[in-house]
mmCIF file of C-alpha atoms and ligand atoms in Angstrom:
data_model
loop_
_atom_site.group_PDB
_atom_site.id
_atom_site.type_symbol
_atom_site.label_atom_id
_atom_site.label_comp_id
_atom_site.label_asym_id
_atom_site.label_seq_id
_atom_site.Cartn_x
_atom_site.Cartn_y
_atom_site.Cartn_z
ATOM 1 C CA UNK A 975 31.297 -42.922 -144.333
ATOM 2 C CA UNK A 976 34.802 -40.758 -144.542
ATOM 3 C CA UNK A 977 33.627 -37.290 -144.107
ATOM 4 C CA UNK A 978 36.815 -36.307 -145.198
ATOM 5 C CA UNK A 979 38.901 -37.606 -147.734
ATOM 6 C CA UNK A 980 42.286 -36.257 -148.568
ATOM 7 C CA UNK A 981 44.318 -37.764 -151.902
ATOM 8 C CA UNK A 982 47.908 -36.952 -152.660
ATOM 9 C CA UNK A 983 47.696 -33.580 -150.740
ATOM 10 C CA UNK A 984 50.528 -31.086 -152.150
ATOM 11 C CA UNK A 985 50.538 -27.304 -151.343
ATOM 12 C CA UNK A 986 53.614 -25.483 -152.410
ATOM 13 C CA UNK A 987 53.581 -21.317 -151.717
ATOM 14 C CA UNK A 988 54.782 -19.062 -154.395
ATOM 15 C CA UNK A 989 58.440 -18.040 -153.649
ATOM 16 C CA UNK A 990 58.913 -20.760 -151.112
ATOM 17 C CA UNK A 991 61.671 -23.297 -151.912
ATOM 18 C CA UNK A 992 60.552 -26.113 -149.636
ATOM 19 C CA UNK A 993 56.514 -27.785 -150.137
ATOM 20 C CA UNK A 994 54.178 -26.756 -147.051
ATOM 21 C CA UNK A 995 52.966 -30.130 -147.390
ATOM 22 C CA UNK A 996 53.650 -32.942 -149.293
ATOM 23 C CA UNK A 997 51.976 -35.926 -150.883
ATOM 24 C CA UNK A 998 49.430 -36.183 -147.614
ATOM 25 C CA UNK A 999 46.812 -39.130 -147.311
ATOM 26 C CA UNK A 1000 44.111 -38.787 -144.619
ATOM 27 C CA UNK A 1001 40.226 -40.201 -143.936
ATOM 28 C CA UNK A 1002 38.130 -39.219 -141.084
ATOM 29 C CA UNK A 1003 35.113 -40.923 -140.240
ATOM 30 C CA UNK A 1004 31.905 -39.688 -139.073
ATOM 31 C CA UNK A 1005 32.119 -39.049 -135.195
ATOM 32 C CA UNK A 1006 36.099 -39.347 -135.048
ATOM 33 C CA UNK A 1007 38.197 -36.578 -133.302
ATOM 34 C CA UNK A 1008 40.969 -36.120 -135.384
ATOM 35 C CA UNK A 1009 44.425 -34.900 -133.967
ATOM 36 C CA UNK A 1010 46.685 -33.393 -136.377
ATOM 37 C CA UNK A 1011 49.699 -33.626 -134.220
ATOM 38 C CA UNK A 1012 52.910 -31.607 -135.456
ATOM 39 C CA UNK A 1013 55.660 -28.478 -134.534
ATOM 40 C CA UNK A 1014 55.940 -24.903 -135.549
ATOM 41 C CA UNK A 1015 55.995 -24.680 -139.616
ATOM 42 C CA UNK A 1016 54.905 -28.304 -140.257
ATOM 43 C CA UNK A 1017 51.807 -27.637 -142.275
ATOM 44 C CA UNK A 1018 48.904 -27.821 -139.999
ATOM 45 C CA UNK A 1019 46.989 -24.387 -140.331
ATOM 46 C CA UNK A 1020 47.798 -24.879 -144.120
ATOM 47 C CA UNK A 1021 46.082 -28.325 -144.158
ATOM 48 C CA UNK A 1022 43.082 -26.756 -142.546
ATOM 49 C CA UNK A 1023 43.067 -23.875 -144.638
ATOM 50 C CA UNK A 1024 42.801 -26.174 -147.771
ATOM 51 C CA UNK A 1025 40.038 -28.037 -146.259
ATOM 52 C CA UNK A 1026 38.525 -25.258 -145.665
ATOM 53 C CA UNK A 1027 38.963 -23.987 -149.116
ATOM 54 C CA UNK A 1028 40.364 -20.588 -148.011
ATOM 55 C CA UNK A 1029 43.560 -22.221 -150.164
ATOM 56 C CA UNK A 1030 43.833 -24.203 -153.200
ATOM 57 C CA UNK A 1031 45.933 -27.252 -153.530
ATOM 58 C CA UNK A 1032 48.659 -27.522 -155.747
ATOM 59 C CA UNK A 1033 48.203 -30.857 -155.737
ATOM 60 C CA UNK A 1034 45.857 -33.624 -155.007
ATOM 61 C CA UNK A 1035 42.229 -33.705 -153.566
ATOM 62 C CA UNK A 1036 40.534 -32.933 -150.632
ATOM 63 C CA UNK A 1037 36.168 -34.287 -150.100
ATOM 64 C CA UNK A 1038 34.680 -33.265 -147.666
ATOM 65 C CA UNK A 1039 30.740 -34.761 -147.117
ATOM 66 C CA UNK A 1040 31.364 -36.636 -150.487
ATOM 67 C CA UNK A 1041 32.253 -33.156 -152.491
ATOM 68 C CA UNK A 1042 35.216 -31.428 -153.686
ATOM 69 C CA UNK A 1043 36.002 -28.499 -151.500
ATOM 70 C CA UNK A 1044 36.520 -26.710 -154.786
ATOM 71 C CA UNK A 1045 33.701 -27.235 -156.201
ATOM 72 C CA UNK A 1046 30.083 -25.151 -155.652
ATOM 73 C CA UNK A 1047 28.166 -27.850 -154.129
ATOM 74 C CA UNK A 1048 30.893 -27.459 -151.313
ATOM 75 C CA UNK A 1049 29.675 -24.010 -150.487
ATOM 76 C CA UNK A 1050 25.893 -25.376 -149.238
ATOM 77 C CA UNK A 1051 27.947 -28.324 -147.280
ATOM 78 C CA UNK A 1052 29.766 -25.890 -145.526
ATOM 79 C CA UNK A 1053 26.838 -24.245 -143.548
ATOM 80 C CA UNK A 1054 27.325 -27.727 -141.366
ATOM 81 C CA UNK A 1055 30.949 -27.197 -140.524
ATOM 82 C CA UNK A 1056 32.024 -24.903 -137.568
ATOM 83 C CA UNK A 1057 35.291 -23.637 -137.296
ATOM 84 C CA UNK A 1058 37.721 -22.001 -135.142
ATOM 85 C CA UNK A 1059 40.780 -20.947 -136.398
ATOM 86 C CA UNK A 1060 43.823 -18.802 -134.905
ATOM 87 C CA UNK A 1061 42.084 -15.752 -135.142
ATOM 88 C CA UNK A 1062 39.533 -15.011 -132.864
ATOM 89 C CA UNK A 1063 37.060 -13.764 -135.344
ATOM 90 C CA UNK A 1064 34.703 -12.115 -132.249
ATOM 91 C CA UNK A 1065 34.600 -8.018 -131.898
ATOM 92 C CA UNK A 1066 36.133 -6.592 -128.555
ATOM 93 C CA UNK A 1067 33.439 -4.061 -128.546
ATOM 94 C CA UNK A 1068 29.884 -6.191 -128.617
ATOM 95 C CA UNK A 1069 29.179 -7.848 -125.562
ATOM 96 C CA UNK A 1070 29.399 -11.651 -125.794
ATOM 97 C CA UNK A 1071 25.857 -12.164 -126.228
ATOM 98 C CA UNK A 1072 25.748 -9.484 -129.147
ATOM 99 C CA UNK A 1073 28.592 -11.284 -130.923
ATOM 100 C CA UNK A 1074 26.435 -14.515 -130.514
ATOM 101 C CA UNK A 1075 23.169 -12.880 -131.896
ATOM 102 C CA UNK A 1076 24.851 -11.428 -134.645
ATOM 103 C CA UNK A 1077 26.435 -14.870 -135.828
ATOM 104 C CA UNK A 1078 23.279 -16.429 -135.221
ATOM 105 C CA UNK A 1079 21.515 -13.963 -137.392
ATOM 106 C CA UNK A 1080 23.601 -15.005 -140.521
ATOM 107 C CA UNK A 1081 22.601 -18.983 -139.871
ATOM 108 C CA UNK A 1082 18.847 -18.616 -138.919
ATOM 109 C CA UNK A 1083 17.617 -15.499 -140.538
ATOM 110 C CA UNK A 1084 14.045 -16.217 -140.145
ATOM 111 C CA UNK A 1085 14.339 -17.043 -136.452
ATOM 112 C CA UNK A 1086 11.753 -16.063 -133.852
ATOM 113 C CA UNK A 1087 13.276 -13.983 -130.716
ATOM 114 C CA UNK A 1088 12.669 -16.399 -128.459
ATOM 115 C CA UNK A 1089 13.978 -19.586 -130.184
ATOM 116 C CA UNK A 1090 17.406 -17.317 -130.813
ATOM 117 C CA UNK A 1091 17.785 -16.632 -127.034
ATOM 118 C CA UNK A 1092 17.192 -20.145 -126.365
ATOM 119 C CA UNK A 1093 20.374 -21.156 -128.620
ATOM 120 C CA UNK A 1094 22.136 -18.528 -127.542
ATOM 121 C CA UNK A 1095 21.370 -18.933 -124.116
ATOM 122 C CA UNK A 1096 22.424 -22.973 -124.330
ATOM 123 C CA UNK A 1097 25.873 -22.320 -125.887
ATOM 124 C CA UNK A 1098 26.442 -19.557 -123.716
ATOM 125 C CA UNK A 1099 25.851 -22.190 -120.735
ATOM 126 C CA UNK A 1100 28.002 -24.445 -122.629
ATOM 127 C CA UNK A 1101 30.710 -22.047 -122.961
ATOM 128 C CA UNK A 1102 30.531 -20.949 -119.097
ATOM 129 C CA UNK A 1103 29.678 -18.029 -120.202
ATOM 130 C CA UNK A 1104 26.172 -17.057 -119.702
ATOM 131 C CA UNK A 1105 26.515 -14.838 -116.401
ATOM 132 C CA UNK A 1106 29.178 -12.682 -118.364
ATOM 133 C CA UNK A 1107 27.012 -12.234 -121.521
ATOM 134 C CA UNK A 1108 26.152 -8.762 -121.085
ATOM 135 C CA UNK A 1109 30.113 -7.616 -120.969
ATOM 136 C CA UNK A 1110 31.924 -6.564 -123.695
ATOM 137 C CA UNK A 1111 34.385 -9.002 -125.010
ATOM 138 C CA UNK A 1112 37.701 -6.389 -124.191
ATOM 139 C CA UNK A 1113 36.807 -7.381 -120.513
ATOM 140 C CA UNK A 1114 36.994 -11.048 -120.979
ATOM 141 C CA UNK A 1115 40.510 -12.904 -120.183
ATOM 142 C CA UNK A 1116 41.895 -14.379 -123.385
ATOM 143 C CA UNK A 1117 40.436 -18.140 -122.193
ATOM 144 C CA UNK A 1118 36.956 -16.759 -121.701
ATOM 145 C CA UNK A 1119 37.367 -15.319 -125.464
ATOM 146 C CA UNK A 1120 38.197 -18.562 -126.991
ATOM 147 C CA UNK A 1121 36.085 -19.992 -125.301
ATOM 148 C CA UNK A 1122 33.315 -17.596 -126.710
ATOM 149 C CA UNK A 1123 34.991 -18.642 -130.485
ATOM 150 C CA UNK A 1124 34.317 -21.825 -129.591
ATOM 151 C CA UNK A 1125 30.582 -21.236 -128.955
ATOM 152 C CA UNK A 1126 30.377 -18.604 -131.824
ATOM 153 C CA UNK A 1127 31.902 -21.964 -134.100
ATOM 154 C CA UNK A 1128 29.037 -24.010 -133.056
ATOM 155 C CA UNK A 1129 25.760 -21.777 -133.360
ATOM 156 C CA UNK A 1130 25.512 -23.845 -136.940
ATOM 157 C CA UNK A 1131 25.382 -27.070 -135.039
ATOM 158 C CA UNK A 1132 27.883 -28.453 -137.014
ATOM 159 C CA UNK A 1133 28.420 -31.789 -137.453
ATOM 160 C CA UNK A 1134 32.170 -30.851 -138.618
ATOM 161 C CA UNK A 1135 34.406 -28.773 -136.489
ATOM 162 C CA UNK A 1136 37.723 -27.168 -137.091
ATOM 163 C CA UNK A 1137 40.056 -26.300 -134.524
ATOM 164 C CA UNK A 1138 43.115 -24.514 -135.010
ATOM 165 C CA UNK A 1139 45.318 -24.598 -131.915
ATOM 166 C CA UNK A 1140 42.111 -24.181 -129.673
ATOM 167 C CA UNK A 1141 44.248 -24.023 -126.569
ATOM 168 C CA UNK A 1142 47.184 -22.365 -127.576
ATOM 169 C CA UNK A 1143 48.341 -19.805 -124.903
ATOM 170 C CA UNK A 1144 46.295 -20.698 -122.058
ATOM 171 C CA UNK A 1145 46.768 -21.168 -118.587
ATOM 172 C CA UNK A 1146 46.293 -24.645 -117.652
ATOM 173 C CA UNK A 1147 43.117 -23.817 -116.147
ATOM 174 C CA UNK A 1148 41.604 -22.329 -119.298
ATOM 175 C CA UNK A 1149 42.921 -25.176 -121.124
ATOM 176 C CA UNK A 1150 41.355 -28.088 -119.151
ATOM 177 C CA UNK A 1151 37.610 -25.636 -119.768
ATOM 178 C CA UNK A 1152 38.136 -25.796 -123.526
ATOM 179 C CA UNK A 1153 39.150 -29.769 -123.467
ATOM 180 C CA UNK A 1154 35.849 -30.269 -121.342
ATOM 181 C CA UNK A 1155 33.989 -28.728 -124.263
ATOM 182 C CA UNK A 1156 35.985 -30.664 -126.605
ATOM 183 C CA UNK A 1157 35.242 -33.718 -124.777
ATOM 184 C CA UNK A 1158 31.548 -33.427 -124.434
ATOM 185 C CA UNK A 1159 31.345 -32.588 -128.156
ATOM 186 C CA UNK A 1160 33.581 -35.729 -128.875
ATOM 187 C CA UNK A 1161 30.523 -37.640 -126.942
ATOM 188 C CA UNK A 1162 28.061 -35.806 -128.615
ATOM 189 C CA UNK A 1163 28.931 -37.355 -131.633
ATOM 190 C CA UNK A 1164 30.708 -34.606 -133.457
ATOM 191 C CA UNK A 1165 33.363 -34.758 -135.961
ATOM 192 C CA UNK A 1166 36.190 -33.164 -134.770
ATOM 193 C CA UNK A 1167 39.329 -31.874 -136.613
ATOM 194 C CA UNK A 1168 41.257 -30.482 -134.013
ATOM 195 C CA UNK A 1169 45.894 -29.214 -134.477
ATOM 196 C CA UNK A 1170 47.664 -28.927 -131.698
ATOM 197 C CA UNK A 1171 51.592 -29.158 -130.954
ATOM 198 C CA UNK A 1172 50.679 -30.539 -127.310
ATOM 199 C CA UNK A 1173 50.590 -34.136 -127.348
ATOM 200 C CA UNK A 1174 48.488 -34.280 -123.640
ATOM 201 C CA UNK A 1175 46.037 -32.559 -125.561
ATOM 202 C CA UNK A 1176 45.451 -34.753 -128.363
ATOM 203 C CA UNK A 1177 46.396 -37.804 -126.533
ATOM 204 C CA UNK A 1178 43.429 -36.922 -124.576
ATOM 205 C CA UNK A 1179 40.823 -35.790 -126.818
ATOM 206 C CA UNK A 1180 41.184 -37.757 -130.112
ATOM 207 C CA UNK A 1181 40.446 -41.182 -131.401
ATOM 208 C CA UNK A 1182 42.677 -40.845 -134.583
ATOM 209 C CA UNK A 1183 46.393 -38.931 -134.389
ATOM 210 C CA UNK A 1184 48.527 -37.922 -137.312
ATOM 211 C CA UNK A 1185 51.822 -36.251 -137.179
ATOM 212 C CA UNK A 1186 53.411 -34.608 -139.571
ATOM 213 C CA UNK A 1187 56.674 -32.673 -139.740
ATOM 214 C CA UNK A 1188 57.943 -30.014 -142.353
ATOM 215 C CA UNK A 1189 55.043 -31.222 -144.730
ATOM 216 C CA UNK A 1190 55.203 -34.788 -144.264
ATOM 217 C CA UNK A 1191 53.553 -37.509 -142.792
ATOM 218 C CA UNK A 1192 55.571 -39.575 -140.007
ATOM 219 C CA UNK A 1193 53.016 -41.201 -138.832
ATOM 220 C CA UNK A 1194 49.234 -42.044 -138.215
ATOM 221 C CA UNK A 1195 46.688 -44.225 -136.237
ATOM 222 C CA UNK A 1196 44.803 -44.287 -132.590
ATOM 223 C CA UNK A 1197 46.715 -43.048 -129.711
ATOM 224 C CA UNK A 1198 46.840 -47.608 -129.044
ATOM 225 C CA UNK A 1199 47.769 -48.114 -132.712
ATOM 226 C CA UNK A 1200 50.707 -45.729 -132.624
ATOM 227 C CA UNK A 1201 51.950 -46.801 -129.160
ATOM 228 C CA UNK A 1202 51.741 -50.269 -129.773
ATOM 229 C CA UNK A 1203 53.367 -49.779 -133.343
ATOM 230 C CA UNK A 1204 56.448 -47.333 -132.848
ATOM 231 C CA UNK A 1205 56.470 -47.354 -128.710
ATOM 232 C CA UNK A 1206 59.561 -49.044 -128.302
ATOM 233 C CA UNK A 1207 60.098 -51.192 -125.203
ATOM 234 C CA UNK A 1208 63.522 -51.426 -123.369
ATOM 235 C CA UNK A 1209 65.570 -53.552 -120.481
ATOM 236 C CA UNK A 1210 67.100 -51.974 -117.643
ATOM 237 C CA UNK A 1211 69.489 -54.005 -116.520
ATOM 238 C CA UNK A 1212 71.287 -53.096 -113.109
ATOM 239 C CA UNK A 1213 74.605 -55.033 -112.722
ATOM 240 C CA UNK A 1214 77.300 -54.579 -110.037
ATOM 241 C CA UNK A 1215 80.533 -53.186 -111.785
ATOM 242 C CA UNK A 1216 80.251 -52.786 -115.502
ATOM 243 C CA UNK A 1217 83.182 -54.671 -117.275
ATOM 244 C CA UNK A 1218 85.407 -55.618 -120.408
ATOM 245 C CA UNK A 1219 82.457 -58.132 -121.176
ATOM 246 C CA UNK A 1220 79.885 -55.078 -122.453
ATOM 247 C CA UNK A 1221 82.035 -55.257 -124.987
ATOM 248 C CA UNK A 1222 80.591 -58.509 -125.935
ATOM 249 C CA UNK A 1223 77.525 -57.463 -125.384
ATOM 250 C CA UNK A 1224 77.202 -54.123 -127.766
ATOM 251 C CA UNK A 1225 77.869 -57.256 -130.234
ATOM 252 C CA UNK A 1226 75.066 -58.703 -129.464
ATOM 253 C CA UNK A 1227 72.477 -56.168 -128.471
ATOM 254 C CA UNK A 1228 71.762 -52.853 -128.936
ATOM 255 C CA UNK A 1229 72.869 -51.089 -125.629
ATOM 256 C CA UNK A 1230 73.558 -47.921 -123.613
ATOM 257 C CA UNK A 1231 74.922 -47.163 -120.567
ATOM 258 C CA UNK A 1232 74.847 -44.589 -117.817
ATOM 259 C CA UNK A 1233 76.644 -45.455 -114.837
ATOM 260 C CA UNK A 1234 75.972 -49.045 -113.709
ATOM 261 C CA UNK A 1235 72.848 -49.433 -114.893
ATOM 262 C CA UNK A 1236 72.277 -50.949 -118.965
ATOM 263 C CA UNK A 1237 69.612 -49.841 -121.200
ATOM 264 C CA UNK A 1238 69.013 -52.838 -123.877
ATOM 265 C CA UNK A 1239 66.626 -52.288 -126.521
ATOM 266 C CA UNK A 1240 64.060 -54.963 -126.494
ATOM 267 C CA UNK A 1241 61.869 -56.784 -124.508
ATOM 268 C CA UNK A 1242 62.750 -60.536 -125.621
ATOM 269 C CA UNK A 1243 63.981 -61.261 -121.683
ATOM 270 C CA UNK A 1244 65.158 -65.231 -122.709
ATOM 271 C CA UNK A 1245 67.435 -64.115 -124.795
ATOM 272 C CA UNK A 1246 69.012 -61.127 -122.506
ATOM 273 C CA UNK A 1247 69.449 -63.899 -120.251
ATOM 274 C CA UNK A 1248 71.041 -65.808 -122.536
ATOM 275 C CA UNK A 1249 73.468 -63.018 -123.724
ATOM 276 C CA UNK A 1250 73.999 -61.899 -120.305
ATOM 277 C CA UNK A 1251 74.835 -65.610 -118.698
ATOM 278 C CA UNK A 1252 77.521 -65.851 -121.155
ATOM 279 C CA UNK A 1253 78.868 -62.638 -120.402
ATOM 280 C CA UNK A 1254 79.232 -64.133 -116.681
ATOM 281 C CA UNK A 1255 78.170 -60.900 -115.112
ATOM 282 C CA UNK A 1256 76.064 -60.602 -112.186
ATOM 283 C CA UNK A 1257 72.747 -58.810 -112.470
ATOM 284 C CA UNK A 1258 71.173 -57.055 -109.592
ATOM 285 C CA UNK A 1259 67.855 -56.078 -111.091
ATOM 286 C CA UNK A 1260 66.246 -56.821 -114.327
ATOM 287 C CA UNK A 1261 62.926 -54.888 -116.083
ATOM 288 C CA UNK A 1262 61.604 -53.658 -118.882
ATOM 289 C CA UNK A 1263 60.055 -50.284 -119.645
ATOM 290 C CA UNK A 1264 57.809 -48.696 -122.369
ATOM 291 C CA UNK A 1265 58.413 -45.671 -123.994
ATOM 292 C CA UNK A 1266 55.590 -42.711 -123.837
ATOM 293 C CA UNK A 1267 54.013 -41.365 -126.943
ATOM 294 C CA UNK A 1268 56.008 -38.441 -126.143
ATOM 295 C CA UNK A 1269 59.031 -40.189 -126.346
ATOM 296 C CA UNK A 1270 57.734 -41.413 -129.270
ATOM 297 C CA UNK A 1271 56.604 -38.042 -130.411
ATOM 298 C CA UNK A 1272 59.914 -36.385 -130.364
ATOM 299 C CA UNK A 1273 62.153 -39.710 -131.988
ATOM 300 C CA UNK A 1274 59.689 -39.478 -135.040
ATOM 301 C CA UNK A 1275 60.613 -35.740 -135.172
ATOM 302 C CA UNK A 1276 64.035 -36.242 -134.869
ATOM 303 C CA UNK A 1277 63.880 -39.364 -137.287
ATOM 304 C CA UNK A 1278 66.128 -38.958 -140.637
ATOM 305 C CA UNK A 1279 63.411 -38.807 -143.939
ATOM 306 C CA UNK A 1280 64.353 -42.398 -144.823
ATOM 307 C CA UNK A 1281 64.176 -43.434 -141.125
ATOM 308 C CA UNK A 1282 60.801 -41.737 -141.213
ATOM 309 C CA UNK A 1283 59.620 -43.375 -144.708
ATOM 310 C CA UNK A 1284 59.687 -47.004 -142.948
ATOM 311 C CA UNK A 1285 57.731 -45.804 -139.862
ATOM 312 C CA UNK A 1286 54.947 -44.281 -142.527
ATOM 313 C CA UNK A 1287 54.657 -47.453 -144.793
ATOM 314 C CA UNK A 1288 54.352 -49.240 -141.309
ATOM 315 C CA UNK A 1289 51.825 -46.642 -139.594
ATOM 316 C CA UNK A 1290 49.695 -47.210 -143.172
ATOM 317 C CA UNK A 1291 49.672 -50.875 -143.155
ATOM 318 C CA UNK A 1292 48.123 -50.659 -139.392
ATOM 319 C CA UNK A 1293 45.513 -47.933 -139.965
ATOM 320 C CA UNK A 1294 41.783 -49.480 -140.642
ATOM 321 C CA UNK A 1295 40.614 -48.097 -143.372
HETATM 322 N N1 ATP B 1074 50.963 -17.435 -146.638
HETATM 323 C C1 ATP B 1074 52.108 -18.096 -146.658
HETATM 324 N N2 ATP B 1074 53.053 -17.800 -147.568
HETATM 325 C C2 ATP B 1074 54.219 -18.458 -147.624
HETATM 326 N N3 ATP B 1074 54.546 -19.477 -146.790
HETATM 327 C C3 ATP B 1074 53.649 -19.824 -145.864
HETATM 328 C C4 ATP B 1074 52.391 -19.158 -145.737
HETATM 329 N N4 ATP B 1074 51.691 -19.754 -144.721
HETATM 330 C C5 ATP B 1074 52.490 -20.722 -144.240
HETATM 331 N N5 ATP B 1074 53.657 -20.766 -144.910
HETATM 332 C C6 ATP B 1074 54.768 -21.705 -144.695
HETATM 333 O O1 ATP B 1074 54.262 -23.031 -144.794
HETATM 334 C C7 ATP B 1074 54.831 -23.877 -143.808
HETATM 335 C C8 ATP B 1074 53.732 -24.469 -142.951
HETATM 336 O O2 ATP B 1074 53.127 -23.426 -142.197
HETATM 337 P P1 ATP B 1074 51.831 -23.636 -141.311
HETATM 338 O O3 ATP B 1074 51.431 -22.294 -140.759
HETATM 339 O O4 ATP B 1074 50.834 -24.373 -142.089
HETATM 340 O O5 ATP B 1074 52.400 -24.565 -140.141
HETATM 341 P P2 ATP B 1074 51.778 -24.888 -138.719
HETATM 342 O O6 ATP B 1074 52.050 -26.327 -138.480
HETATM 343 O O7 ATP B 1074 50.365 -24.438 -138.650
HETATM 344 O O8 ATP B 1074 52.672 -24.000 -137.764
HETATM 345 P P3 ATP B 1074 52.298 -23.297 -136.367
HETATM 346 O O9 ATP B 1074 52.158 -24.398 -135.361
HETATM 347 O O10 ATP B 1074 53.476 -22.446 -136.103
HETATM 348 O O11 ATP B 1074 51.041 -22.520 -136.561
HETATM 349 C C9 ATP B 1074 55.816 -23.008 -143.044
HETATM 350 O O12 ATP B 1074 57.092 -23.196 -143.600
HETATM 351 C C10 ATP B 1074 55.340 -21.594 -143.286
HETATM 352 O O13 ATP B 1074 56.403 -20.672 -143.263
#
């Protein structure tokens, strides 16, 4: 079952000449972790914020569990979705385990003591956070805090989550503590909506990447999928002295030098030989590399909107539906 369904997505903001987002398609099954891949400004906090319903579409439709976010029957769904979002939404003053009790108050009302200190106590644990409970968030370094949002985002044991830039401004240590979560709730079965601009990061956690740039989707499909699909494999082709004969070549092949060494895109080695024998040149080393998905990443940034419109109808036609 898609647990979220988006149709024709369009958000345009009042006094704003270009869309925030434009025409977006997206469905996310139970237990995927979705990575909504993208730069500053391309419409990824907006796209959650619709979801969410804190926004309204101009445009299109969003389900989420099988119901319109803007509809009423949304509001009971959305007691099973956890979020964290830029903000840290925790006070500075409370301690971390009063800023737990006091979420946890709001979701189980009618809770016995000891069955809220047990929750509280496991996502504490979870968080790394239990021996520091009794301090008051101002003491905490800005990792342990989001890491505390993190926890405070799951006391409704979701079964959605929400993460806006979860890691953004960390050290690398903090950043690896918050992916371990990530990754043990990815095994636990979670559904995980998760923006980032850091490729490791999403490379890493998710089963299902989308990027999108100023509004628009370039591309979408498993970390595999995408690589396999846009990654584009070269030659490297060492020769001794490069001559008149590239020349020949460039006619045949798409090519780039630097130095005495010849970059040919394509993997299709027969016929480099082919070309190359008839050049007469000598080669000194022949083999072919792949490009990374950050490679990848930043060509489907650069890529001109009709450049990028091919790669989309492509990425669509691959993505299992
Ligand atoms: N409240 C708003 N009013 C007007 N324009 C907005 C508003 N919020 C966002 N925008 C614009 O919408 C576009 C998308 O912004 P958004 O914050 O969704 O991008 P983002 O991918 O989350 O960026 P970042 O990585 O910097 O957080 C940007 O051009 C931004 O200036």
């Amino acid at each position: 079952m898609d647990i979220i369904e988006i149709k024709n997505l369009c958000k345009e903001y009042r006094g704003k000449e270009e869309p925030a987002l434009k025409n977006i398609n997206i469905s996310i099954k139970e237990g995927e972790t979705f990575g909504l891949l993208g730069p500053n400004g391309a419409g990824k906090t907006t796209m959650v914020r619709l979801i969410l319903n804190i926004l309204k579409p101009t445009k299109g439709t969003i389900k989420v569990f099988g119901v319109d976010v803007t509809s009423k029957e949304y509001d009971k769904k959305r007691k099973k979705i956890g979020f964290m979002l830029e903000s840290l939404g925790v006070s500075y003053i409370l301690t971390g385990y009063e800023n737990m009790e006091f979420f946890d108050r709001i979701y189980y009302e009618d809770s016995s003591p000891s069955e809220r200190k047990e929750r509280i106590e496991s996502l504490l644990t979870f968080a790394g956070l239990w021996k520091v409970k009794d301090k008051p968030v101002a003491t905490y370094s800005h990792g342990m805090s989001r890491r505390l949002t993190l926890a405070r985002a799951l006391i409704c044991d979701p079964t959605l989550i929400f993460l806006d830039e979860p890691t953004l401004g960390l050290d690398p240590e903090a950043r690896t503590l918050i992916r371990e979560m990530l990754l043990a709730l990815k095994k636990e079965g979670k559904t995980v909506f998760l923006t980032s601009h850091d490729l490791e990061e999403v490379e890493k956690i998710c089963s299902n990447i989308a990027i999108i740039n100023h509004g628009e989707m370039v591309a979408q499909g498993s970390y595999e999928e995408l690589k396999s699909r846009f990654s584009a494999r070269r030659t490297v082709v060492k020769v001794k002295e490069i001559g008149p004969w590239v020349e020949e070549l460039s006619k045949e092949m798409k090519i780039e030098i630097d130095g005495n060494t010849i970059y040919i895109e394509g993997n299709d080695s027969g016929r480099i030989f082919e070309v190359l024998a008839k050049t007469g040149v000598k080669v000194q080393e022949m083999k072919t590399e792949e490009e990374g998905l950050e490679d990848l990443y930043l060509k489907l940034l650069k890529s001109e909107p009709e450049a990028r419109k091919g790669l989309v109808t492509r990425a669509l036609k691959g993505v299992k539906r």
